[in-house]
Coordinates of C-alpha atoms in Angstrom, one line a residue:
M1101 CA 40.4 59.6 -69.2
K1102 CA 43.1 56.4 -68.8
K1103 CA 41.2 53.2 -68.9
L1104 CA 42.5 49.6 -68.2
A1105 CA 40.7 46.3 -69.0
I1106 CA 41.5 42.9 -67.9
I1107 CA 39.9 39.9 -70.2
S1108 CA 38.2 37.6 -67.8
E1109 CA 36.0 34.9 -66.7
F1110 CA 36.0 35.2 -63.1
N1111 CA 34.6 31.5 -62.8
P1112 CA 34.7 32.2 -59.9
F1113 CA 36.0 35.6 -58.4
H1114 CA 38.9 35.1 -56.5
N1115 CA 41.8 36.6 -54.6
G1116 CA 44.0 36.1 -57.2
H1117 CA 41.8 38.1 -59.4
K1118 CA 41.3 40.8 -57.0
Y1119 CA 45.5 41.0 -56.7
L1120 CA 45.3 41.4 -60.4
L1121 CA 43.0 44.2 -60.2
D1122 CA 44.3 45.9 -57.2
K1123 CA 48.0 45.7 -58.4
A1124 CA 47.0 47.3 -62.2
K1125 CA 45.2 50.1 -60.6
E1126 CA 48.1 51.0 -58.4
D1127 CA 51.0 50.4 -61.1
L1128 CA 49.0 52.4 -63.9
A1129 CA 46.8 54.9 -61.8
C1130 CA 43.9 54.4 -64.4
D1131 CA 40.8 56.4 -63.8
L1132 CA 38.6 53.3 -65.1
A1133 CA 39.0 49.5 -64.9
I1134 CA 37.0 47.5 -67.2
S1135 CA 36.2 43.7 -67.4
F1136 CA 35.6 42.2 -70.6
M1137 CA 34.0 39.1 -69.2
S1138 CA 32.7 36.1 -70.8
G1139 CA 29.1 35.4 -70.2
D1140 CA 27.4 32.4 -69.1
F1141 CA 29.6 30.0 -71.1
V1142 CA 33.6 29.8 -71.0
Q1143 CA 36.3 29.3 -72.9
R1144 CA 37.0 25.5 -72.0
G1145 CA 33.5 24.9 -73.1
E1146 CA 31.7 24.5 -69.9
A1147 CA 28.8 26.5 -68.3
A1148 CA 30.1 29.0 -66.0
I1149 CA 29.7 27.8 -62.3
V1150 CA 27.6 30.8 -61.4
D1151 CA 25.6 33.2 -64.0
K1152 CA 27.1 36.4 -65.6
F1153 CA 25.2 38.8 -63.5
T1154 CA 26.4 37.5 -60.4
R1155 CA 30.0 37.6 -61.6
A1156 CA 29.8 40.9 -63.2
K1157 CA 28.0 42.2 -60.1
T1158 CA 30.9 40.7 -57.7
A1159 CA 33.7 42.3 -60.3
V1160 CA 32.1 45.9 -59.7
E1161 CA 32.0 45.1 -55.8
N1162 CA 35.4 44.4 -55.6
G1163 CA 36.9 47.3 -57.7
F1164 CA 35.9 47.4 -61.3
D1165 CA 33.6 50.0 -62.6
L1166 CA 32.3 48.6 -65.9
V1167 CA 31.8 44.8 -66.9
I1168 CA 31.2 44.1 -70.3
E1169 CA 29.7 40.8 -71.7
M1170 CA 32.0 39.0 -74.5
P1171 CA 29.8 37.7 -77.2
N1172 CA 29.4 33.7 -76.6
F1173 CA 31.1 32.7 -80.2
I1174 CA 34.1 34.4 -79.2
S1175 CA 34.3 32.7 -75.5
L1176 CA 33.8 29.5 -77.0
Q1177 CA 36.7 29.5 -79.6
A1178 CA 40.6 28.7 -79.0
A1179 CA 43.1 31.0 -77.3
E1180 CA 43.9 33.1 -80.9
F1181 CA 40.6 34.1 -82.1
F1182 CA 39.6 34.4 -78.5
A1183 CA 42.1 37.1 -78.1
L1184 CA 42.1 38.8 -81.7
K1185 CA 38.2 39.4 -81.4
S1186 CA 38.4 40.5 -77.6
L1187 CA 41.2 43.3 -78.6
E1188 CA 39.3 44.1 -81.6
I1189 CA 36.3 45.4 -79.5
L1190 CA 38.5 46.8 -76.8
D1191 CA 40.6 48.8 -79.5
K1192 CA 37.5 50.5 -80.7
M1193 CA 36.9 51.6 -76.9
E1194 CA 40.2 53.2 -77.1
I1195 CA 41.6 51.3 -73.6
D1196 CA 45.2 52.5 -72.7
Y1197 CA 46.3 49.3 -71.1
L1198 CA 45.3 45.6 -71.3
C1199 CA 46.5 43.8 -68.0
F1200 CA 46.8 40.1 -67.8
G1201 CA 48.0 37.4 -65.5
I1202 CA 51.2 35.6 -66.2
E1203 CA 53.3 32.8 -64.6
R1204 CA 56.8 31.3 -63.8
L1205 CA 58.9 34.4 -65.6
D1206 CA 58.9 38.2 -64.3
E1207 CA 57.1 40.8 -66.2
R1208 CA 60.2 41.9 -68.1
D1209 CA 61.3 38.8 -69.3
F1210 CA 57.8 37.6 -70.2
L1211 CA 57.6 40.7 -72.4
D1212 CA 61.2 40.1 -74.1
K1213 CA 60.4 36.7 -75.0
A1214 CA 57.0 37.2 -76.3
K1215 CA 58.4 39.8 -78.7
I1216 CA 60.6 37.0 -79.6
V1217 CA 58.1 34.9 -80.6
I1218 CA 56.1 37.4 -82.4
N1219 CA 59.0 38.5 -84.6
N1220 CA 59.9 35.0 -85.4
D1221 CA 56.5 33.8 -86.9
N1222 CA 58.1 31.9 -89.9
F1223 CA 60.5 30.1 -87.5
I1224 CA 57.4 28.9 -85.4
N1225 CA 55.3 27.9 -88.3
Q1226 CA 58.0 26.0 -89.9
E1227 CA 58.6 24.2 -86.5
L1228 CA 55.1 23.8 -86.0
K1229 CA 54.8 21.8 -89.5
K1230 CA 57.5 19.4 -88.6
Y1231 CA 55.9 18.6 -85.1
L1232 CA 52.3 18.3 -86.6
A1233 CA 53.9 16.0 -89.4
N1234 CA 54.8 13.5 -86.4
G1235 CA 51.4 13.4 -85.3
I1236 CA 51.8 15.7 -82.4
S1237 CA 48.5 17.3 -81.6
Y1238 CA 48.4 21.3 -82.7
T1239 CA 48.7 22.6 -78.8
K1240 CA 51.9 20.4 -78.2
A1241 CA 53.3 21.2 -81.5
L1242 CA 53.0 24.7 -81.1
N1243 CA 54.2 24.8 -77.1
S1244 CA 57.3 22.7 -78.6
A1245 CA 58.0 25.2 -81.5
I1246 CA 57.7 28.2 -78.9
S1247 CA 59.7 26.4 -76.4
K1248 CA 62.6 25.7 -78.9
L1249 CA 62.8 29.2 -79.6
V1250 CA 62.5 30.9 -75.9
G1251 CA 62.8 28.0 -73.3
D1252 CA 60.4 25.6 -71.4
D1253 CA 59.6 28.1 -68.8
F1254 CA 57.5 30.0 -71.2
I1255 CA 54.9 27.6 -71.7
S1256 CA 52.0 27.4 -69.8
A1257 CA 48.4 27.8 -71.0
N1258 CA 48.2 31.1 -68.9
N1259 CA 51.3 32.6 -70.6
I1260 CA 50.3 31.3 -74.2
L1261 CA 46.9 33.0 -73.8
A1262 CA 48.9 36.2 -72.6
L1263 CA 51.2 36.0 -75.8
E1264 CA 47.9 35.8 -78.3
Y1265 CA 46.8 39.0 -76.4
M1266 CA 50.6 40.7 -77.2
K1267 CA 50.1 39.1 -81.0
A1268 CA 46.7 40.2 -81.3
I1269 CA 47.7 44.3 -80.5
D1270 CA 50.6 43.6 -82.9
K1271 CA 48.3 42.4 -85.6
L1272 CA 45.9 45.0 -84.9
K1273 CA 48.7 47.9 -84.7
S1274 CA 46.6 48.9 -81.7
K1275 CA 48.1 51.8 -79.5
I1276 CA 46.9 49.3 -76.3
I1277 CA 49.9 48.8 -74.1
P1278 CA 50.1 45.2 -72.9
Y1279 CA 50.9 44.9 -69.0
P1280 CA 51.8 41.7 -67.7
I1281 CA 51.4 40.7 -63.6
C1282 CA 52.8 37.8 -62.1
R1283 CA 50.3 35.5 -60.4
V1284 CA 50.8 34.8 -56.8
G1285 CA 50.0 31.5 -54.5
S1286 CA 49.0 29.4 -57.3
L1287 CA 49.3 28.4 -60.8
N1288 CA 46.5 28.7 -63.6
K1289 CA 46.5 24.8 -64.1
D1290 CA 46.4 23.6 -60.2
K1291 CA 43.1 21.7 -59.7
T1292 CA 44.3 21.3 -55.7
I1293 CA 44.2 24.1 -53.0
N1294 CA 47.7 24.4 -52.0
D1295 CA 47.5 27.8 -50.3
K1296 CA 45.5 29.5 -47.3
F1297 CA 44.5 32.6 -49.8
Y1298 CA 45.1 31.9 -53.2
A1299 CA 43.9 29.1 -55.6
S1300 CA 42.9 28.9 -59.4
S1301 CA 39.5 29.0 -60.4
T1302 CA 39.6 25.4 -61.2
A1303 CA 40.8 24.2 -57.8
I1304 CA 37.9 26.3 -56.2
R1305 CA 35.4 24.6 -58.8
N1306 CA 36.8 21.2 -57.7
N1307 CA 36.6 21.9 -54.0
I1308 CA 33.2 23.8 -53.7
S1309 CA 32.3 21.3 -50.7
S1310 CA 35.3 22.3 -48.7
D1311 CA 35.9 25.5 -47.1
I1312 CA 36.8 27.9 -49.5
S1313 CA 35.6 31.2 -48.2
K1314 CA 39.0 32.3 -47.6
L1315 CA 40.0 32.1 -51.2
M1316 CA 37.6 34.7 -52.2
P1317 CA 36.7 38.6 -51.3
R1318 CA 33.9 38.4 -48.9
T1319 CA 31.5 39.6 -51.3
S1320 CA 32.2 36.9 -53.9
F1321 CA 31.8 34.2 -51.5
K1322 CA 28.4 35.7 -50.4
N1323 CA 27.2 36.2 -54.1
F1324 CA 28.5 32.5 -55.1
S1325 CA 26.6 30.8 -52.1
N1326 CA 23.4 32.9 -52.5
F1327 CA 23.3 31.7 -56.3
F1328 CA 23.4 27.9 -55.1
K1329 CA 20.6 28.6 -52.7
N1330 CA 18.6 29.6 -55.7
Y1331 CA 19.2 27.9 -59.0
N1332 CA 20.3 24.0 -59.6
R1333 CA 23.9 23.2 -60.2
I1334 CA 24.9 22.9 -63.9
N1335 CA 25.0 19.4 -65.2
D1336 CA 26.9 18.3 -68.2
E1337 CA 24.3 15.7 -68.9
F1338 CA 21.5 18.4 -69.7
F1339 CA 23.7 19.7 -72.6
Y1340 CA 24.5 16.3 -73.8
K1341 CA 21.1 15.5 -73.9
I1342 CA 20.6 18.6 -76.2
F1343 CA 23.5 17.6 -78.3
T1344 CA 22.5 14.1 -78.7
Y1345 CA 18.7 15.1 -80.0
K1346 CA 20.1 17.9 -82.4
L1347 CA 22.9 15.2 -84.0
I1348 CA 21.2 11.7 -83.9
V1349 CA 17.5 12.7 -84.2
E1350 CA 17.2 16.4 -85.9
K1351 CA 20.3 15.5 -87.6
K1352 CA 21.6 19.1 -88.0
A1353 CA 24.3 19.8 -90.4
M1354 CA 27.8 20.8 -88.7
T1355 CA 29.7 21.6 -91.2
D1356 CA 29.5 25.5 -90.9
I1357 CA 29.9 25.6 -87.0
I1358 CA 32.6 27.1 -85.3
G1359 CA 35.0 24.6 -84.3
Y1360 CA 34.0 22.3 -87.1
E1361 CA 36.7 20.5 -89.2
E1362 CA 36.1 17.5 -91.9
G1363 CA 35.6 14.2 -90.2
I1364 CA 34.9 15.1 -86.7
E1365 CA 30.7 14.9 -87.4
N1366 CA 30.7 11.3 -88.2
H1367 CA 33.3 10.7 -85.4
L1368 CA 31.2 12.2 -83.1
I1369 CA 27.8 10.5 -84.3
K1370 CA 29.4 7.1 -83.5
L1371 CA 30.8 8.0 -80.2
V1372 CA 27.1 9.5 -79.3
D1373 CA 25.3 6.1 -80.6
R1374 CA 27.3 3.9 -78.3
N1375 CA 27.9 6.3 -75.0
R1376 CA 24.8 7.3 -72.8
T1377 CA 26.5 9.5 -70.3
F1378 CA 28.6 12.6 -70.9
D1379 CA 31.6 11.6 -69.0
D1380 CA 32.1 8.3 -71.0
F1381 CA 31.3 10.3 -74.5
I1382 CA 34.0 13.3 -73.6
N1383 CA 36.8 10.3 -72.2
E1384 CA 36.3 8.5 -75.8
A1385 CA 36.1 12.0 -77.8
T1386 CA 39.1 13.2 -76.3
S1387 CA 42.7 12.3 -78.2
L1388 CA 45.8 13.8 -79.5
R1389 CA 43.7 15.6 -82.5
Y1390 CA 40.7 16.6 -80.6
T1391 CA 41.5 18.0 -76.9
K1392 CA 38.5 17.7 -74.2
S1393 CA 38.0 21.9 -74.5
R1394 CA 37.9 21.9 -78.2
V1395 CA 35.1 19.1 -78.3
R1396 CA 33.0 20.9 -75.5
R1397 CA 33.4 23.9 -77.3
L1398 CA 32.2 22.4 -80.6
I1399 CA 29.3 20.9 -78.6
L1400 CA 28.1 24.3 -77.3
N1401 CA 28.8 26.1 -80.9
Y1402 CA 26.4 23.4 -82.4
I1403 CA 23.5 23.7 -79.7
L1404 CA 23.7 27.5 -80.3
D1405 CA 24.4 27.3 -83.7
N1406 CA 27.4 29.4 -84.1
S1407 CA 28.3 29.6 -87.4
F1408 CA 31.6 30.9 -89.1
K1409 CA 29.9 33.9 -90.6
L1410 CA 29.7 35.2 -87.1
N1411 CA 33.7 35.7 -87.1
Y1412 CA 33.5 38.4 -90.1
I1413 CA 30.8 40.6 -88.4
D1414 CA 32.5 43.8 -87.7
I1415 CA 31.1 44.3 -83.9
H1416 CA 30.6 47.7 -83.0
F1417 CA 28.6 47.4 -79.7
I1418 CA 29.3 46.4 -76.0
R1419 CA 26.7 45.0 -73.7
I1420 CA 27.1 46.1 -70.6
L1421 CA 26.5 43.6 -67.6
A1422 CA 27.1 45.7 -64.3
Y1423 CA 28.6 49.4 -63.9
N1424 CA 29.0 51.8 -61.4
K1425 CA 28.0 55.7 -61.4
K1426 CA 31.9 56.5 -62.4
A1427 CA 31.6 54.4 -65.7
T1428 CA 28.5 56.7 -66.6
K1429 CA 30.7 59.6 -67.1
I1430 CA 32.5 58.1 -69.9
F1431 CA 29.6 56.4 -71.7
N1432 CA 29.3 59.6 -73.9
N1433 CA 32.9 59.7 -74.5
F1434 CA 33.5 56.5 -76.3
N1435 CA 34.3 57.1 -80.4
D1436 CA 31.4 56.5 -82.7
K1437 CA 32.3 52.9 -83.5
V1438 CA 30.9 51.7 -80.0
D1439 CA 27.2 51.4 -79.3
I1440 CA 26.3 50.9 -75.9
V1441 CA 23.6 48.3 -74.8
I1442 CA 22.6 48.2 -71.6
N1443 CA 19.1 47.3 -71.8
K1444 CA 16.6 45.6 -74.4
A1445 CA 15.4 49.0 -75.9
D1446 CA 19.2 49.8 -76.6
S1447 CA 19.4 47.0 -79.1
K1448 CA 17.3 48.8 -81.8
I1449 CA 20.1 51.1 -82.5
L1450 CA 22.2 47.9 -83.8
D1451 CA 22.2 47.2 -87.3
Q1452 CA 20.9 43.8 -88.6
N1453 CA 24.2 42.0 -88.2
N1454 CA 25.1 43.2 -84.6
F1455 CA 21.7 42.9 -83.4
K1456 CA 22.2 39.2 -84.5
I1457 CA 25.1 38.8 -82.2
Y1458 CA 22.9 40.6 -79.3
E1459 CA 20.2 37.8 -80.2
K1460 CA 23.1 35.3 -79.4
M1461 CA 24.3 36.3 -76.6
I1462 CA 20.5 36.4 -75.0
N1463 CA 20.1 33.0 -76.7
S1464 CA 23.2 31.6 -74.8
S1465 CA 21.7 33.1 -71.6
N1466 CA 18.5 31.2 -72.4
L1467 CA 20.1 27.8 -72.4
Y1468 CA 21.8 28.8 -69.1
N1469 CA 18.6 29.7 -67.7
L1470 CA 16.8 26.2 -68.6
A1471 CA 20.2 24.4 -67.0
I1472 CA 19.7 26.4 -63.5
G1473 CA 15.9 26.5 -63.2
R1474 CA 15.4 29.9 -64.0
E1475 CA 12.9 32.0 -66.2
I1476 CA 13.6 32.6 -69.8
N1477 CA 14.7 36.0 -70.7
Y1478 CA 15.8 36.7 -67.6
D1479 CA 18.3 39.2 -69.3
Y1480 CA 15.2 41.5 -70.0
I1481 CA 13.9 41.7 -66.4
H1482 CA 17.2 41.8 -64.7
N1483 CA 17.9 44.9 -62.9
N1484 CA 20.7 46.6 -64.7
K1485 CA 21.0 49.8 -62.7
P1486 CA 24.2 51.3 -61.7
F1487 CA 26.1 50.2 -58.6
K1488 CA 26.8 52.9 -56.1

């Protein structure tokens, strides 16, 4: 049984996501389509606009067979580790193809240039050191080093993440075949809506008071709208208050938290002390050294107590958020490196370290539940039966 996977956020699920999936299924003729999806917090260091169960349900309704939750300590890290840890799990599932979106380049050109970058790691590292020595931020330094090798048209956040997927496949010596697909209608960085049917997730989130119904599949817009009828909108101030309490009142150390580097703790204490609102804080905290996404991820990892030690756990389970009956046929076909957790009772099979990861996923959901006004431990009562 051939399996394709897409690493995703679906924040929210829009027509571009549907296009990516449909084209991948048409081109590859796989038997199963899997989404490895961020939970309630995404890689930009933000709470997802709608919860993981709504997004997972939408994904299955629009062509996926199985949606697996990405552990939050993975989703709240920079692109390199985000990609590597995701691919480690997908490799254990014996995925055949990893499909992902790219922009500005055609698929063959992207693959060729990505291989050049991977095969010239020493050159990239040397150039990176030169740029960093001149005080340039890590992200800009890396982009400059890569563009010097393969050109400016390669550089975009979307393509760099795709490159990290390919680097992870290479590092793991995985048999997974990378399959890029060009985006249509918009770029990932677009903040405004410039097309009748296609817009980036950012543009949709920035314009939810406008008519966005044509930018999303019908079921996605319906689920999206229903979510806001039942729950509160996410507010950054909620998380900022918790962060302030833990940092200033509780004085919880930050040194072992994912995203920490020496000096950042005292820097953030000073900023929290003089900024009453999150917007004021994040604007002052952002610099060449500390990007907005990096600070946001650190805040959430700090609140959730996600330590560096989690990075070294060998994850051998998958937490299933949504699936259809076709997906159930392959549950017994996964190799012995992957345990399946659908409901709370299934977690009893996990060893101590993997159960800790599972608990972290539940804790993350409960933080989100508090923010939207939903009952604690909703994960345990959510009806997780297969869709037709």
